[in-house]
Short mmCIF file of C-alpha atoms and ligand atoms in Angstrom, two decimals:
data_model
loop_
_atom_site.label_atom_id
_atom_site.label_comp_id
_atom_site.label_asym_id
_atom_site.label_seq_id
_atom_site.Cartn_x
_atom_site.Cartn_y
_atom_site.Cartn_z
CA MET A 1301 40.56 -104.22 -1.74
CA GLN A 1302 39.40 -101.54 0.71
CA LEU A 1303 35.83 -101.00 -0.33
CA TYR A 1304 34.79 -98.57 2.36
CA ASN A 1305 35.71 -97.50 5.83
CA ARG A 1306 33.83 -100.23 7.60
CA ARG A 1307 34.24 -98.88 11.09
CA SER A 1308 32.09 -95.89 10.26
CA VAL A 1309 29.35 -98.13 8.89
CA SER A 1310 29.55 -101.26 10.98
CA GLU A 1311 32.05 -103.10 13.16
CA ARG A 1312 31.72 -106.14 10.99
CA ILE A 1313 33.96 -107.08 8.07
CA SER A 1314 32.31 -106.89 4.68
CA ILE A 1315 32.26 -110.24 2.86
CA TYR A 1316 33.80 -108.37 -0.10
CA GLU A 1317 37.00 -107.47 1.76
CA VAL A 1318 39.13 -110.34 0.55
CA ALA A 1319 42.28 -109.67 2.61
CA SER A 1320 40.40 -109.01 5.87
CA ILE A 1321 38.28 -112.12 5.42
CA ASP A 1322 41.45 -114.11 4.74
CA ARG A 1323 42.90 -112.78 8.02
CA LEU A 1324 39.73 -113.72 9.85
CA ARG A 1325 40.06 -117.25 8.48
CA ALA A 1326 43.62 -117.46 9.85
CA GLU A 1327 42.43 -116.15 13.20
CA LEU A 1328 39.58 -118.66 13.39
CA LYS A 1329 42.02 -121.35 12.21
CA PHE A 1330 40.10 -123.18 9.52
CA GLU A 1331 41.36 -124.43 6.20
CA PRO A 1332 41.55 -122.12 3.15
CA ARG A 1333 39.52 -124.61 1.11
CA ARG A 1334 36.59 -124.11 3.49
CA LEU A 1335 36.64 -120.37 2.80
CA ARG A 1336 36.84 -121.08 -0.92
CA GLY A 1337 33.77 -123.29 -0.51
CA LEU A 1338 31.91 -120.49 1.27
CA ARG A 1339 32.80 -117.98 -1.43
CA THR A 1340 31.81 -120.37 -4.22
CA ALA A 1341 28.45 -121.04 -2.58
CA TYR A 1342 27.77 -117.35 -1.90
CA PHE A 1343 29.13 -115.54 -4.96
CA LYS A 1344 29.26 -118.08 -7.76
CA LYS A 1345 26.32 -120.34 -6.97
CA SER A 1346 24.05 -117.71 -5.32
CA LEU A 1347 23.02 -120.21 -2.63
CA GLY A 1348 22.52 -117.66 0.13
CA THR A 1349 24.16 -116.99 3.50
CA GLU A 1350 23.05 -120.14 5.28
CA ALA A 1351 24.25 -122.53 2.60
CA ALA A 1352 27.50 -120.58 2.37
CA LEU A 1353 28.10 -120.79 6.13
CA ALA A 1354 27.40 -124.53 5.99
CA GLU A 1355 30.68 -124.80 4.06
CA LEU A 1356 32.62 -123.84 7.19
CA PRO A 1357 33.54 -126.20 10.02
CA ALA A 1358 30.66 -126.30 12.50
CA ASP A 1359 32.67 -124.85 15.39
CA VAL A 1360 33.54 -121.57 13.61
CA ARG A 1361 30.26 -120.86 11.78
CA GLU A 1362 28.66 -118.80 14.48
CA GLN A 1363 31.75 -116.66 15.12
CA PHE A 1364 32.27 -116.08 11.40
CA ALA A 1365 28.60 -115.09 10.96
CA ARG A 1366 28.89 -112.65 13.87
CA ARG A 1367 32.04 -110.98 12.56
CA VAL A 1368 31.09 -110.77 8.85
CA GLU A 1369 28.53 -108.60 7.12
CA PHE A 1370 26.98 -110.42 4.18
CA HIS A 1371 24.12 -108.16 3.11
CA ALA A 1372 24.29 -104.38 2.75
CA LEU A 1373 20.64 -104.20 1.65
CA SER A 1374 17.30 -105.69 2.59
CA ILE A 1375 14.43 -106.52 0.25
CA ALA A 1376 11.57 -104.11 0.99
CA GLU A 1377 9.25 -104.98 -1.89
CA SER A 1378 9.11 -107.24 -4.90
CA HIS A 1379 6.84 -106.68 -7.92
CA ASP A 1380 6.32 -109.21 -10.71
CA SER A 1381 5.21 -107.89 -14.08
CA GLN A 1382 1.96 -109.31 -15.41
CA LEU A 1383 3.05 -108.40 -18.94
CA ASP A 1384 6.45 -109.98 -19.25
CA GLY A 1385 9.32 -111.59 -17.38
CA ALA A 1386 10.34 -108.60 -15.30
CA THR A 1387 10.57 -108.38 -11.53
CA LYS A 1388 11.36 -105.16 -9.75
CA LEU A 1389 13.03 -105.40 -6.37
CA VAL A 1390 12.81 -102.38 -4.08
CA LEU A 1391 15.84 -102.62 -1.82
CA ARG A 1392 16.62 -100.65 1.33
CA THR A 1393 20.06 -99.41 2.35
CA ARG A 1394 21.13 -99.33 6.02
CA ALA A 1395 20.65 -95.55 5.95
CA GLY A 1396 17.02 -96.09 4.95
CA TYR A 1397 17.19 -95.14 1.26
CA SER A 1398 15.31 -97.17 -1.32
CA ILE A 1399 16.76 -98.27 -4.61
CA GLU A 1400 15.42 -100.38 -7.41
CA THR A 1401 16.89 -103.36 -9.23
CA VAL A 1402 15.17 -104.94 -12.22
CA ILE A 1403 15.35 -108.63 -13.08
CA MET A 1404 14.65 -109.26 -16.77
CA ARG A 1405 13.89 -112.82 -17.76
CA THR A 1406 14.06 -112.74 -21.55
CA GLY A 1407 12.29 -115.06 -24.00
CA THR A 1408 15.44 -117.12 -24.50
CA GLY A 1409 15.46 -118.01 -20.77
CA ARG A 1410 18.43 -115.77 -20.10
CA VAL A 1411 18.39 -113.30 -17.26
CA ALA A 1412 19.68 -109.76 -17.38
CA LEU A 1413 19.92 -107.66 -14.26
CA CYS A 1414 19.64 -103.88 -14.28
CA VAL A 1415 21.43 -102.46 -11.24
CA SER A 1416 21.44 -99.03 -9.64
CA SER A 1417 24.61 -97.10 -8.79
CA GLN A 1418 22.99 -94.16 -6.94
CA VAL A 1419 19.85 -93.06 -5.11
CA GLY A 1420 18.48 -90.43 -7.47
CA CYS A 1421 20.62 -88.92 -10.21
CA ALA A 1422 22.30 -85.57 -10.60
CA ALA A 1423 22.15 -85.70 -14.39
CA ALA A 1424 18.51 -84.57 -14.22
CA CYS A 1425 17.49 -85.65 -17.72
CA GLY A 1426 13.92 -84.43 -18.33
CA PHE A 1427 12.75 -87.70 -19.90
CA CYS A 1428 13.92 -89.90 -16.97
CA ALA A 1429 11.97 -90.39 -13.73
CA THR A 1430 15.15 -91.00 -11.72
CA GLY A 1431 16.56 -87.69 -13.01
CA GLN A 1432 13.48 -85.93 -11.63
CA MET A 1433 14.29 -87.18 -8.10
CA GLY A 1434 17.10 -84.67 -7.82
CA VAL A 1435 20.63 -84.77 -6.49
CA ALA A 1436 22.10 -88.20 -6.06
CA LYS A 1437 23.40 -90.06 -3.09
CA SER A 1438 26.00 -92.57 -4.17
CA LEU A 1439 25.84 -96.23 -3.21
CA SER A 1440 28.83 -98.05 -1.72
CA ALA A 1441 30.37 -100.97 -3.59
CA PRO A 1442 28.74 -103.51 -1.23
CA GLU A 1443 25.38 -101.81 -1.87
CA VAL A 1444 25.91 -102.13 -5.63
CA LEU A 1445 27.02 -105.75 -5.29
CA ASP A 1446 24.32 -106.85 -2.88
CA GLN A 1447 21.75 -106.11 -5.60
CA ILE A 1448 23.42 -108.80 -7.66
CA VAL A 1449 23.62 -111.23 -4.71
CA LEU A 1450 19.96 -110.78 -3.73
CA ALA A 1451 18.68 -111.03 -7.31
CA GLY A 1452 20.99 -114.00 -7.87
CA GLU A 1453 19.46 -115.84 -4.90
CA ARG A 1454 15.99 -115.24 -6.37
CA MET A 1455 17.10 -116.59 -9.75
CA GLN A 1456 18.81 -119.61 -8.19
CA ALA A 1457 15.51 -120.49 -6.47
CA GLU A 1458 13.92 -120.50 -9.96
CA GLY A 1459 16.69 -122.62 -11.43
CA ARG A 1460 18.05 -119.66 -13.40
CA SER A 1461 21.18 -117.56 -13.10
CA VAL A 1462 22.03 -113.97 -13.90
CA ARG A 1463 23.80 -113.81 -17.24
CA ASN A 1464 24.09 -110.11 -18.01
CA ILE A 1465 24.61 -107.26 -15.58
CA VAL A 1466 23.85 -103.79 -16.86
CA PHE A 1467 24.50 -100.57 -14.94
CA MET A 1468 21.35 -98.96 -16.28
CA GLY A 1469 19.30 -98.64 -13.13
CA MET A 1470 19.04 -95.52 -10.99
CA GLY A 1471 21.97 -93.15 -11.11
CA GLU A 1472 24.92 -92.19 -13.27
CA PRO A 1473 27.67 -94.79 -12.77
CA PHE A 1474 30.44 -92.26 -13.53
CA HIS A 1475 29.19 -89.92 -10.80
CA ASN A 1476 30.11 -92.76 -8.48
CA GLU A 1477 33.24 -93.97 -10.21
CA ALA A 1478 35.24 -95.38 -7.27
CA ALA A 1479 32.44 -97.58 -5.92
CA VAL A 1480 31.36 -98.70 -9.40
CA TYR A 1481 34.97 -99.68 -10.24
CA ASP A 1482 35.32 -101.55 -6.94
CA ALA A 1483 32.05 -103.34 -7.70
CA VAL A 1484 33.14 -104.25 -11.25
CA ALA A 1485 36.51 -105.47 -9.90
CA ALA A 1486 34.68 -107.69 -7.39
CA LEU A 1487 32.43 -109.03 -10.17
CA LEU A 1488 35.48 -109.96 -12.25
CA SER A 1489 37.55 -111.32 -9.35
CA PRO A 1490 38.11 -115.10 -9.63
CA GLU A 1491 37.86 -115.31 -5.82
CA LEU A 1492 34.47 -113.61 -5.75
CA PHE A 1493 31.85 -113.62 -8.54
CA HIS A 1494 34.16 -114.43 -11.47
CA HIS A 1495 31.58 -112.98 -13.84
CA PRO A 1496 32.58 -112.83 -17.53
CA PRO A 1497 33.54 -109.24 -18.41
CA GLY A 1498 31.71 -109.39 -21.73
CA ARG A 1499 28.47 -109.80 -19.81
CA ILE A 1500 28.87 -106.57 -17.90
CA LEU A 1501 27.76 -103.27 -19.42
CA VAL A 1502 28.24 -99.81 -17.93
CA SER A 1503 25.93 -97.16 -19.40
CA THR A 1504 26.75 -93.48 -19.06
CA VAL A 1505 25.05 -90.18 -19.81
CA GLY A 1506 28.41 -89.27 -21.39
CA ILE A 1507 31.37 -88.22 -19.25
CA PRO A 1508 34.30 -88.41 -21.65
CA ASP A 1509 37.27 -88.73 -19.25
CA ALA A 1510 35.50 -91.37 -17.17
CA MET A 1511 34.65 -93.43 -20.27
CA VAL A 1512 38.33 -93.56 -21.14
CA ARG A 1513 39.36 -94.33 -17.55
CA CYS A 1514 36.83 -97.16 -17.38
CA ALA A 1515 38.00 -98.65 -20.68
CA ARG A 1516 41.64 -98.52 -19.51
CA ARG A 1517 40.88 -100.16 -16.19
CA PHE A 1518 38.47 -102.77 -17.60
CA PRO A 1519 39.38 -103.25 -21.27
CA THR A 1520 36.97 -106.18 -21.70
CA VAL A 1521 33.92 -104.70 -19.94
CA ASN A 1522 31.32 -103.18 -22.29
CA LEU A 1523 30.50 -99.49 -22.37
CA ALA A 1524 27.30 -97.80 -23.53
CA LEU A 1525 26.80 -94.09 -24.22
CA SER A 1526 23.39 -92.45 -23.99
CA LEU A 1527 23.70 -90.16 -26.99
CA HIS A 1528 20.07 -89.42 -27.94
CA SER A 1529 20.97 -86.68 -30.42
CA VAL A 1530 23.97 -85.56 -32.48
CA ARG A 1531 22.73 -81.97 -32.57
CA GLN A 1532 24.35 -80.04 -29.73
CA ASP A 1533 21.28 -77.83 -29.05
CA VAL A 1534 18.83 -80.74 -29.06
CA ARG A 1535 21.05 -82.85 -26.85
CA GLU A 1536 21.39 -79.98 -24.36
CA ARG A 1537 17.62 -79.68 -24.17
CA LEU A 1538 17.29 -83.39 -23.41
CA ILE A 1539 20.36 -83.81 -21.19
CA PRO A 1540 21.44 -80.78 -19.10
CA LEU A 1541 24.94 -82.23 -18.69
CA ALA A 1542 25.41 -82.13 -22.46
CA ALA A 1543 26.37 -78.46 -22.14
CA LYS A 1544 29.38 -79.49 -20.09
CA TYR A 1545 30.38 -82.59 -22.02
CA ARG A 1546 30.02 -81.65 -25.65
CA LEU A 1547 29.36 -83.91 -28.63
CA ASP A 1548 32.85 -83.50 -30.13
CA GLU A 1549 34.44 -84.53 -26.82
CA LEU A 1550 32.14 -87.54 -26.62
CA ARG A 1551 33.03 -88.61 -30.12
CA ALA A 1552 36.73 -88.32 -29.31
CA ALA A 1553 36.15 -90.38 -26.14
CA VAL A 1554 34.38 -93.16 -28.07
CA ALA A 1555 37.28 -93.21 -30.58
CA LYS A 1556 39.75 -93.50 -27.70
CA VAL A 1557 37.72 -96.28 -26.09
CA ASN A 1558 37.78 -98.06 -29.47
CA ASP A 1559 41.58 -97.80 -29.47
CA ILE A 1560 41.82 -99.28 -25.98
CA GLN A 1561 39.17 -101.98 -26.28
CA GLN A 1562 38.25 -104.77 -28.67
CA ASN A 1563 34.58 -104.38 -27.67
CA THR A 1564 32.12 -102.50 -29.81
CA VAL A 1565 30.71 -99.49 -27.95
CA MET A 1566 26.93 -99.39 -27.61
CA ILE A 1567 25.34 -96.08 -28.57
CA GLU A 1568 21.93 -95.66 -26.99
CA TYR A 1569 19.45 -93.44 -28.76
CA LEU A 1570 16.11 -92.59 -27.18
CA MET A 1571 13.45 -92.17 -29.88
CA LEU A 1572 11.29 -89.10 -29.35
CA ALA A 1573 8.65 -88.16 -31.92
CA GLY A 1574 9.44 -84.87 -33.64
CA VAL A 1575 12.50 -84.27 -31.49
CA ASN A 1576 15.32 -86.48 -32.81
CA ASP A 1577 13.73 -89.03 -35.14
CA SER A 1578 13.66 -87.56 -38.66
CA ALA A 1579 15.44 -89.08 -41.67
CA GLU A 1580 17.79 -86.09 -41.53
CA ASP A 1581 18.56 -86.90 -37.85
CA ALA A 1582 19.37 -90.48 -38.88
CA ARG A 1583 21.72 -89.33 -41.64
CA GLU A 1584 23.51 -86.92 -39.30
CA PHE A 1585 23.73 -89.65 -36.70
CA ALA A 1586 25.30 -92.04 -39.23
CA ALA A 1587 27.79 -89.35 -40.21
CA TRP A 1588 28.68 -88.76 -36.54
CA LEU A 1589 29.27 -92.50 -36.10
CA HIS A 1590 31.42 -92.79 -39.23
CA GLY A 1591 34.79 -94.32 -38.37
CA LEU A 1592 33.71 -95.54 -34.91
CA ASP A 1593 33.29 -99.14 -33.85
CA ALA A 1594 29.78 -98.73 -32.52
CA HIS A 1595 26.44 -100.46 -32.59
CA VAL A 1596 23.23 -98.58 -32.14
CA ASN A 1597 20.49 -99.44 -29.68
CA LEU A 1598 17.31 -97.50 -30.39
CA ILE A 1599 15.18 -97.08 -27.27
CA PRO A 1600 11.43 -96.48 -27.52
CA TYR A 1601 10.49 -93.80 -25.00
CA ASN A 1602 8.67 -95.07 -21.91
CA PRO A 1603 6.26 -92.36 -20.77
CA ILE A 1604 6.83 -90.79 -17.37
CA ALA A 1605 4.41 -88.51 -15.50
CA THR A 1606 6.71 -85.47 -15.36
CA ALA A 1607 7.25 -85.34 -19.14
CA PRO A 1608 3.74 -85.56 -20.65
CA GLN A 1609 4.83 -83.56 -23.70
CA LEU A 1610 7.16 -86.34 -24.91
CA ARG A 1611 5.94 -89.12 -27.16
CA THR A 1612 7.77 -92.11 -28.54
CA THR A 1613 8.49 -92.50 -32.24
CA GLU A 1614 5.96 -94.76 -33.95
CA ARG A 1615 7.03 -98.01 -35.48
CA PRO A 1616 7.18 -96.99 -39.20
CA GLU A 1617 9.37 -93.94 -38.46
CA ARG A 1618 11.54 -95.97 -36.12
CA ASP A 1619 12.06 -98.67 -38.75
CA ALA A 1620 12.92 -96.03 -41.36
CA PHE A 1621 15.43 -94.48 -38.93
CA ALA A 1622 16.99 -97.89 -38.25
CA ALA A 1623 17.20 -98.64 -41.98
CA ILE A 1624 19.27 -95.51 -42.62
CA LEU A 1625 21.74 -96.50 -39.90
CA ARG A 1626 21.95 -100.08 -41.15
CA GLU A 1627 22.44 -98.84 -44.69
CA ALA A 1628 25.41 -96.86 -43.36
CA GLY A 1629 26.87 -100.09 -41.97
CA PHE A 1630 25.95 -99.89 -38.28
CA VAL A 1631 24.38 -102.83 -36.48
CA THR A 1632 21.15 -101.36 -35.13
CA THR A 1633 18.89 -103.02 -32.58
CA ILE A 1634 15.66 -101.93 -30.93
CA ARG A 1635 15.40 -102.17 -27.17
CA TYR A 1636 12.26 -103.76 -25.82
CA SER A 1637 11.86 -102.58 -22.25
CA LEU A 1638 10.34 -104.99 -19.78
CA GLY A 1639 8.25 -104.23 -16.73
CA ALA A 1640 6.28 -101.18 -17.93
CA ASP A 1641 3.31 -102.18 -15.72
CA ILE A 1642 5.44 -102.18 -12.57
CA ALA A 1643 7.31 -98.95 -13.47
CA ALA A 1644 10.46 -100.95 -14.04
CA ALA A 1645 11.13 -100.01 -17.67
CA CYS A 1646 14.01 -97.74 -18.71
CA GLY A 1647 13.65 -94.32 -17.14
CA GLN A 1648 10.78 -95.27 -14.86
CA LEU A 1649 12.78 -96.04 -11.73
CA VAL A 1650 11.97 -93.60 -8.96
CA GLN A 1651 11.45 -93.75 -5.23
CA ASN A 1652 9.62 -90.76 -3.82
CA GLU A 1653 10.01 -91.76 -0.19
CA ASN A 1654 13.74 -91.03 -0.40
CA ARG A 1655 13.01 -87.34 -0.08
CA ALA A 1656 11.62 -87.87 3.40
CA VAL A 1657 14.63 -89.99 4.41
CA ALA A 1658 17.02 -87.32 3.19
CA ARG A 1659 15.22 -84.61 5.15
CA LEU A 1660 15.20 -86.70 8.31
CA GLN A 1661 18.88 -87.37 8.09
CA ALA A 1662 19.80 -83.94 6.77
CA ALA A 1663 21.94 -85.80 4.29
CA VAL A 1664 22.53 -84.74 0.69
CA PRO A 1665 19.32 -82.99 -0.37
CA LEU A 1666 17.28 -85.07 -2.77
N1 SAH B 3181 22.79 -92.80 -16.23
C1 SAH B 3181 23.07 -93.83 -17.18
C2 SAH B 3181 22.35 -95.13 -16.91
C3 SAH B 3181 20.90 -95.10 -16.51
S1 SAH B 3181 19.66 -94.85 -17.70
C4 SAH B 3181 22.81 -93.33 -18.58
O1 SAH B 3181 22.35 -92.22 -18.73
O2 SAH B 3181 23.11 -94.05 -19.52
C5 SAH B 3181 19.69 -96.16 -18.87
C6 SAH B 3181 19.12 -95.76 -20.22
O3 SAH B 3181 17.71 -95.50 -20.15
C7 SAH B 3181 19.75 -94.48 -20.74
O4 SAH B 3181 20.09 -94.61 -22.09
C8 SAH B 3181 18.63 -93.49 -20.54
O5 SAH B 3181 18.77 -92.36 -21.35
C9 SAH B 3181 17.42 -94.32 -20.86
N2 SAH B 3181 16.14 -93.71 -20.42
C10 SAH B 3181 15.96 -92.82 -19.43
N3 SAH B 3181 14.65 -92.48 -19.34
C11 SAH B 3181 13.99 -93.17 -20.28
C12 SAH B 3181 12.62 -93.27 -20.68
N4 SAH B 3181 11.67 -92.58 -20.08
N5 SAH B 3181 12.33 -94.12 -21.69
C13 SAH B 3181 13.29 -94.85 -22.31
N6 SAH B 3181 14.59 -94.81 -21.97
C14 SAH B 3181 14.95 -93.99 -20.97
#
């Protein structure tokens, strides 16, 4: 798997490049089982670089460490929520950009990890802080994966492990398809993470062709669609990209994904008071879903500074909305966001300092 042109980034071989690392092993002349031991320690047990290197014969450790790049990111900050089991990691790329990864320890003791696929987001949804950052810079596959490694090491130190991985952090995964697919392939690879596909979820703003491509390539990985309204005009007001990828195309894409996959597609629906939360909205939503294998995840709106006019739907209206969908036969759950006090909840991920980095480097404008 050629994840990126490593020479342009670093002379070292990325730990994710299976064939190149295999060649390095042959060159350094140590047994394949030692490399397997290193990969198990690093990817599957989240034991960290030192413990992984300890799996190699003593005489090659130093050389291997010098030739191989383990981490693509460094931890810049870590914030623990005082309200719930969330931790936000602010991670720095080599180019100096900051991204955020959220660790969610749920009541059941399970850990879900919310990973970023881009710095910023070109989708520019008005209700989302990341969308307000502006044009995106895509992460490389190692940058996506290192979020999982670094968070995994944290969890291992607590005696926990990451169970679910959701691509719901900063960015639109399908605006960075190649790297996201390489990252998912590495997650599934028996030689690397060997993560169960059913515990990976890719969430999209709604790019129909990419949804179908993703389902074809990874038929057992879960997909989520951020729908938020089944009225074309309302959806366009909330999501600028909705004008390009229309509701009828999205519905056809979900039907196609259903044909390809056994998995039920998750339909995310942000609840905004007076915008998309009436009983009539719920009935139209149920009609839109009719015939699809979908479950609905209602998301209470987390306030962001740039959208003071938006308010979340209150509990009674939300329950009434959910009841209509359930009545129509759709499993409907409510999402409880963690980490509101550390700006780690859905839609609150933003890093202002990236603007300065982008200007300095005259890279993609943010
Ligand atoms: N770009 C992808 C994934 C990132 S956002 C997507 O659009 O799906 C993950 C989810 O959080 C999406 O459903 C998104 O619409 C939702 N979200 C964004 N801002 C939010 C906010 N302020 N409050 C609650 N949910 C929000």
